[in-house]
Short mmCIF file of N, CA and C in Angstrom, two decimals:
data_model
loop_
_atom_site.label_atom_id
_atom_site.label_comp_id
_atom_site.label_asym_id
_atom_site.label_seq_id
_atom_site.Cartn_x
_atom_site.Cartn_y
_atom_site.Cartn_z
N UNK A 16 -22.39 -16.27 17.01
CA UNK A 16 -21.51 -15.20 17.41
C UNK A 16 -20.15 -15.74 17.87
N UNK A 17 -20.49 -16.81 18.49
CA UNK A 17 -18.70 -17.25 18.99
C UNK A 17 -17.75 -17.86 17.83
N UNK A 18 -18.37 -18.21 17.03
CA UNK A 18 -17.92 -18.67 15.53
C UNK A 18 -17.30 -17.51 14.95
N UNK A 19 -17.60 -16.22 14.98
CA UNK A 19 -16.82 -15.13 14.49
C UNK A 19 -15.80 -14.69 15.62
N UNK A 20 -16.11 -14.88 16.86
CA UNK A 20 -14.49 -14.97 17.89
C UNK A 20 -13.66 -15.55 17.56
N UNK A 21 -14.18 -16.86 17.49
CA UNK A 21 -13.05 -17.73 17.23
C UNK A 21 -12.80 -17.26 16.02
N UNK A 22 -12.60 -17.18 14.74
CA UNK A 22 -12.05 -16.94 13.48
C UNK A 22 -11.44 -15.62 13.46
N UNK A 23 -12.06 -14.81 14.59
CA UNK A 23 -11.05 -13.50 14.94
C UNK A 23 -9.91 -13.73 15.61
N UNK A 24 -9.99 -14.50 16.67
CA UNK A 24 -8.84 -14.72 17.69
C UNK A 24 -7.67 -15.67 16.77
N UNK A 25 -7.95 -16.68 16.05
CA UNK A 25 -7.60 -17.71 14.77
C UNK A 25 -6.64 -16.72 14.42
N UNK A 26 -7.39 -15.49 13.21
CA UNK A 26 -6.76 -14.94 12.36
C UNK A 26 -5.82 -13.91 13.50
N UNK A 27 -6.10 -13.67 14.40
CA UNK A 27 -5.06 -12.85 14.92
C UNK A 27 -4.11 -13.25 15.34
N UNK A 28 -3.90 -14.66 15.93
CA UNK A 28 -2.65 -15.48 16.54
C UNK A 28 -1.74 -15.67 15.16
N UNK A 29 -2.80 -16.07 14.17
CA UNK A 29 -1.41 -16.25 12.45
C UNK A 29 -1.02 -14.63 12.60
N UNK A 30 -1.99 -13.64 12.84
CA UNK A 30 -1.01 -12.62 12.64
C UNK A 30 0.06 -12.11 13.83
N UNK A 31 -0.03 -12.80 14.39
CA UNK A 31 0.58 -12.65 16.28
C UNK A 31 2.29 -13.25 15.47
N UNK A 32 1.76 -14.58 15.03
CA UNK A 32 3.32 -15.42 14.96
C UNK A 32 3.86 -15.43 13.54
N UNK A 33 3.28 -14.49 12.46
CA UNK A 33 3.70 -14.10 11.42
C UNK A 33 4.81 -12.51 11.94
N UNK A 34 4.52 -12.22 12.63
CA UNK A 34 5.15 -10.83 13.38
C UNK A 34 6.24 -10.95 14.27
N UNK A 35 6.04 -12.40 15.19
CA UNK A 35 6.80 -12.75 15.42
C UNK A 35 8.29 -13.60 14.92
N UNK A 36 7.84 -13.68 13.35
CA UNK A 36 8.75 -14.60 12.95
C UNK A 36 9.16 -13.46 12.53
N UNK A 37 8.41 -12.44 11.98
CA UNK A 37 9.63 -11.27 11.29
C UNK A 37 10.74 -10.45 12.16
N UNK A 38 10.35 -10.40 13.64
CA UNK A 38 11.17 -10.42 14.49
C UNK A 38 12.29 -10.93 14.56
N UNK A 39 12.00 -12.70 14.85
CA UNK A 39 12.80 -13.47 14.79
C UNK A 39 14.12 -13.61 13.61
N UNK A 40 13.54 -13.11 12.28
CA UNK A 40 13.96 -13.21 11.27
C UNK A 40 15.22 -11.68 11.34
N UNK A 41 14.62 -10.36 11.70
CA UNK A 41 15.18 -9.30 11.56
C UNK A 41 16.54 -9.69 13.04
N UNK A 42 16.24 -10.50 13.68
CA UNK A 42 17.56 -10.43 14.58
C UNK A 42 18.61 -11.19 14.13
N UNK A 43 18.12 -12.35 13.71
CA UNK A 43 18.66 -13.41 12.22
C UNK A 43 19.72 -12.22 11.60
N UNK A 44 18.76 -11.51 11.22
CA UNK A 44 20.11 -10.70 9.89
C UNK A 44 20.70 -9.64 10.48
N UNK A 45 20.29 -9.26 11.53
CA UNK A 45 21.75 -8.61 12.69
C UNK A 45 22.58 -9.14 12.72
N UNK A 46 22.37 -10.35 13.49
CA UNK A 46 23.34 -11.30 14.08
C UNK A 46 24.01 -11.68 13.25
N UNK A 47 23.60 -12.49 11.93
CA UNK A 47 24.37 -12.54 10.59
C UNK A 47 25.32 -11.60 10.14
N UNK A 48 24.92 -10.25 10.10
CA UNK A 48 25.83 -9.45 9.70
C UNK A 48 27.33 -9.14 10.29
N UNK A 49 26.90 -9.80 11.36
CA UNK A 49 28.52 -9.48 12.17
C UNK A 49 28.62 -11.05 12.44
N UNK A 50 28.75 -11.56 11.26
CA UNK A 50 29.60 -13.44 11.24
C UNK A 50 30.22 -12.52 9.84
N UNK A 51 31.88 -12.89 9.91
CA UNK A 51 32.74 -12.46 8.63
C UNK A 51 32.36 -13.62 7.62
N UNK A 52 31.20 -13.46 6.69
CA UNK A 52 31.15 -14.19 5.55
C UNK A 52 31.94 -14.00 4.63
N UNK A 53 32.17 -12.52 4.38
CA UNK A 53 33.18 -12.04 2.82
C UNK A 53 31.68 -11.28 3.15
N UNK A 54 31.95 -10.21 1.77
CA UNK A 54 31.13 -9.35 1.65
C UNK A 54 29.59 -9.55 0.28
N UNK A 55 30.21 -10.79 -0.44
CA UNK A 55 29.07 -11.46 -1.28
C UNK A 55 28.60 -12.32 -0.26
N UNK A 56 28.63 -13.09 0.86
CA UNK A 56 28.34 -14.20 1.80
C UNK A 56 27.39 -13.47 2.61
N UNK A 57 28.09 -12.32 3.43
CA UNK A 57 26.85 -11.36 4.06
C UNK A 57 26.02 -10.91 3.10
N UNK A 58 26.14 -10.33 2.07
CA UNK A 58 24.94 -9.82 1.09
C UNK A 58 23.85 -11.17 0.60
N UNK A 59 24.40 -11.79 0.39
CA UNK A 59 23.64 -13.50 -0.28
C UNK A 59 22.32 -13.85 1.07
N UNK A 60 23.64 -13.60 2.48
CA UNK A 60 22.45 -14.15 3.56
C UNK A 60 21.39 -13.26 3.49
N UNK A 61 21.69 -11.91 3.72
CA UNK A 61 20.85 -10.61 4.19
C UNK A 61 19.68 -10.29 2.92
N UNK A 62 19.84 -11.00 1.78
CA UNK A 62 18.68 -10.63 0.45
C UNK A 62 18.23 -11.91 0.65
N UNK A 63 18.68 -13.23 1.21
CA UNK A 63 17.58 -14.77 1.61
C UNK A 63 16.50 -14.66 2.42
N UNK A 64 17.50 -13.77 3.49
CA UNK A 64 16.38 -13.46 4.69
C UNK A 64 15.41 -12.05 4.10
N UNK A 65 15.77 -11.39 3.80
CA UNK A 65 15.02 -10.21 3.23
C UNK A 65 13.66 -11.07 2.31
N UNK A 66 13.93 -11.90 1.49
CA UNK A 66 12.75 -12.53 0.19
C UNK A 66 12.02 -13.29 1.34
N UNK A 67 12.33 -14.18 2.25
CA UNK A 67 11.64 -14.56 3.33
C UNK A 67 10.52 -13.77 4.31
N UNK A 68 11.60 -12.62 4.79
CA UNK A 68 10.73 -11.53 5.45
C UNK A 68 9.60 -10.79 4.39
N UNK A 69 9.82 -10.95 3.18
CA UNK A 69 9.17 -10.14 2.11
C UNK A 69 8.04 -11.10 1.75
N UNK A 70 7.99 -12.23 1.65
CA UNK A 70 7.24 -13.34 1.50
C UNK A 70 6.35 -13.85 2.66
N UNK A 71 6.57 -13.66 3.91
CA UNK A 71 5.89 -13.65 4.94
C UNK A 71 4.54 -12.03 4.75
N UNK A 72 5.46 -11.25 4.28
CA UNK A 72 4.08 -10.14 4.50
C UNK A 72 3.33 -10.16 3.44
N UNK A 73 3.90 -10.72 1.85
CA UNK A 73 3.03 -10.65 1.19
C UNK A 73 1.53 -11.68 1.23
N UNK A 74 2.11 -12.92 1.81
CA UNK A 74 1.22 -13.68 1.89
C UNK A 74 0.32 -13.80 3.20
N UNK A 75 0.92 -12.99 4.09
CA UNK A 75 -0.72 -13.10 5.34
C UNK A 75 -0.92 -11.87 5.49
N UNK A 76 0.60 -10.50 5.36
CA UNK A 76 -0.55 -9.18 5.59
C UNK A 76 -1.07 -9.06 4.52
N UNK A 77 -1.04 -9.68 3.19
CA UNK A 77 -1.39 -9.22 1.89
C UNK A 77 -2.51 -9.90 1.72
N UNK A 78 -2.52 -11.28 2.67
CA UNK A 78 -3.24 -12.01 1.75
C UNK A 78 -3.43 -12.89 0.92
N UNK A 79 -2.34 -12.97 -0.15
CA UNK A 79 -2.06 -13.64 -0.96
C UNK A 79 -2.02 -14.78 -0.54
N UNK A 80 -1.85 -15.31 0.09
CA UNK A 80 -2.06 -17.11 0.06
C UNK A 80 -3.23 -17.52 0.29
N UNK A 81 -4.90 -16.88 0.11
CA UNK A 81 -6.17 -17.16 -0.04
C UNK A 81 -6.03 -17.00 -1.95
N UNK A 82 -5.17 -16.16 -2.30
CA UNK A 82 -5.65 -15.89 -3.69
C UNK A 82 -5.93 -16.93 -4.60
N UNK A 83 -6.36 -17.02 -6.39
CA UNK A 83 -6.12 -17.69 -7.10
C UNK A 83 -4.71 -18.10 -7.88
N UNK A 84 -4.44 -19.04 -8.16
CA UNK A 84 -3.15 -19.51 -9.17
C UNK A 84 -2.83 -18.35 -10.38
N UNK A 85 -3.95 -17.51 -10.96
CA UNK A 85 -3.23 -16.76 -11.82
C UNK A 85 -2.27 -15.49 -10.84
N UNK A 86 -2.69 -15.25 -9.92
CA UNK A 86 -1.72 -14.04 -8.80
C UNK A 86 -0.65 -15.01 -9.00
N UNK A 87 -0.44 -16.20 -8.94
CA UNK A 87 0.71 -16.55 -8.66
C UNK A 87 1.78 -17.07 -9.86
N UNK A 88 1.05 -16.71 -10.83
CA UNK A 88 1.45 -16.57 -12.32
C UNK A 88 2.18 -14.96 -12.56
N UNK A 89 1.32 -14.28 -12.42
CA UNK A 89 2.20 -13.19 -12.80
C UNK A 89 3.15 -12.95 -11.40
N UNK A 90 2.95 -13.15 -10.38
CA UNK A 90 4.12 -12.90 -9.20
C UNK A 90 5.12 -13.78 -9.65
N UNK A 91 5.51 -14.94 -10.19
CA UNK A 91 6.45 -15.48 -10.95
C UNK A 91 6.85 -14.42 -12.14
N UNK A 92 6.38 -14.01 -12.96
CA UNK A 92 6.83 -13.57 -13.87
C UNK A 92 7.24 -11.96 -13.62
N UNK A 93 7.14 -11.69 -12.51
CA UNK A 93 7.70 -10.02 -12.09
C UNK A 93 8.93 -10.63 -11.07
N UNK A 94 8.94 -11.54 -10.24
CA UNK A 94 9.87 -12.17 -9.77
C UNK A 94 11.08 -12.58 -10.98
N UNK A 95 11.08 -13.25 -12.01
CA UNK A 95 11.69 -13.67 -13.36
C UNK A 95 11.73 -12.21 -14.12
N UNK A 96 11.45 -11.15 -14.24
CA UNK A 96 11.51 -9.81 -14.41
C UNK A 96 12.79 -9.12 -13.67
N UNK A 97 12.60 -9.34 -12.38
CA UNK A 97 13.30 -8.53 -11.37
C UNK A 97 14.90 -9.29 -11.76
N UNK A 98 15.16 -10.61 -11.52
CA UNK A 98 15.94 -11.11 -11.31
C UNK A 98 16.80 -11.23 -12.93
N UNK A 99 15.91 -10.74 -14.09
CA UNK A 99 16.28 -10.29 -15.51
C UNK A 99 17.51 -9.00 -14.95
N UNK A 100 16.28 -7.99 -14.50
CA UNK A 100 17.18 -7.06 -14.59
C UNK A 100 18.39 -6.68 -13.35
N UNK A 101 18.23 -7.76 -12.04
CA UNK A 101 19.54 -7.61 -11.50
C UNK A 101 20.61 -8.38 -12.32
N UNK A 102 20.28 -9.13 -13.42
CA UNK A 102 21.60 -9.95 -13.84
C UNK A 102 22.05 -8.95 -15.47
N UNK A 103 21.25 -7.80 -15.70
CA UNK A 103 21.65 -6.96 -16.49
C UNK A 103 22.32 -5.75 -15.58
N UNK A 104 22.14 -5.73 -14.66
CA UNK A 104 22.88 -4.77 -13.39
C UNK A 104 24.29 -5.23 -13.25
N UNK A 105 24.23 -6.49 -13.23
CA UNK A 105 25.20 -6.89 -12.75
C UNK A 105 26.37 -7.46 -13.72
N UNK A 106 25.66 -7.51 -15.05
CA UNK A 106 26.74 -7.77 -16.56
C UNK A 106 27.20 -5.91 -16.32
N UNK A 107 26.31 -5.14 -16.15
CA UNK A 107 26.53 -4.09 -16.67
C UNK A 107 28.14 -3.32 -15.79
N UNK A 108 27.91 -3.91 -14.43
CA UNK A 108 29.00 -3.74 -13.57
C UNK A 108 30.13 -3.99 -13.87
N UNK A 109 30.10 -5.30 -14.23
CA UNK A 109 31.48 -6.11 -14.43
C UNK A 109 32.18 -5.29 -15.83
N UNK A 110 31.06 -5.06 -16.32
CA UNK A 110 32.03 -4.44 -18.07
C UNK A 110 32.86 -2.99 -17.36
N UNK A 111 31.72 -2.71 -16.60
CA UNK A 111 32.59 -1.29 -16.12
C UNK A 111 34.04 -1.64 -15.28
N UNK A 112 33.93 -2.52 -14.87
CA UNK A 112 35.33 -3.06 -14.08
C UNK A 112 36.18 -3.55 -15.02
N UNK A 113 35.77 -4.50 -16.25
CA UNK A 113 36.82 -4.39 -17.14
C UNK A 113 37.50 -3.19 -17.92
N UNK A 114 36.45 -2.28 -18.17
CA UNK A 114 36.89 -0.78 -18.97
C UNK A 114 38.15 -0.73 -17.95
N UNK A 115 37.82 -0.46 -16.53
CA UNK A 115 38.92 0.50 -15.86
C UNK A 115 40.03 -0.49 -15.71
N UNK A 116 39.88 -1.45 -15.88
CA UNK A 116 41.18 -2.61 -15.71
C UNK A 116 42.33 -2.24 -17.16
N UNK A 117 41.48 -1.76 -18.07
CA UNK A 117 42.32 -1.79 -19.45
C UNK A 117 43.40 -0.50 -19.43
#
């Protein structure tokens, strides 16, 4: 019986200081936001810390870091997906800024 305390109390402190780092992390990108980077410099920090904060919950509230290597096959390839279509977002922008430049 104390063997399942302990592995309760265990798993609750990772989830104690996984909560705490998202804390830590969400005051991070306050505080960041009011340092004058430029407005790509604040956005660059605030989506680093965001994939961080996003990566912390997938892998202990989710789980995912007990999983197998194929989860982490296709989470690469929807990650390489996503980042397809922000760089078709973002061709798609710029053409619109050239139209109105002409």
């Amino acid at each position: 019986m104390s063997g399942d305390l302990e592995s309760i109390q265990k798993h609750a402190r990772k989830c104690i200081t996984v909560f705490v780092a998202l804390l830590v992390l969400t005051v991070i990108t306050v505080a960041v936001s009011y340092i004058p980077l430029g407005t790509r410099g604040n956005i660059t920090v605030a989506l680093a810390i965001a994939i961080l904060k996003a990566s912390l919950v997938a892998l202990f509230f989710m789980h995912l870091i007990a999983e197998e290597k194929t989860i982490y096959r296709f989470l690469v390839f929807a990650g390489t997906f996503l980042l397809g279509l922000f760089f078709l977002i973002g061709w798609s922008y710029g053409d619109q800024i050239v139209a109105l430049l002409r």
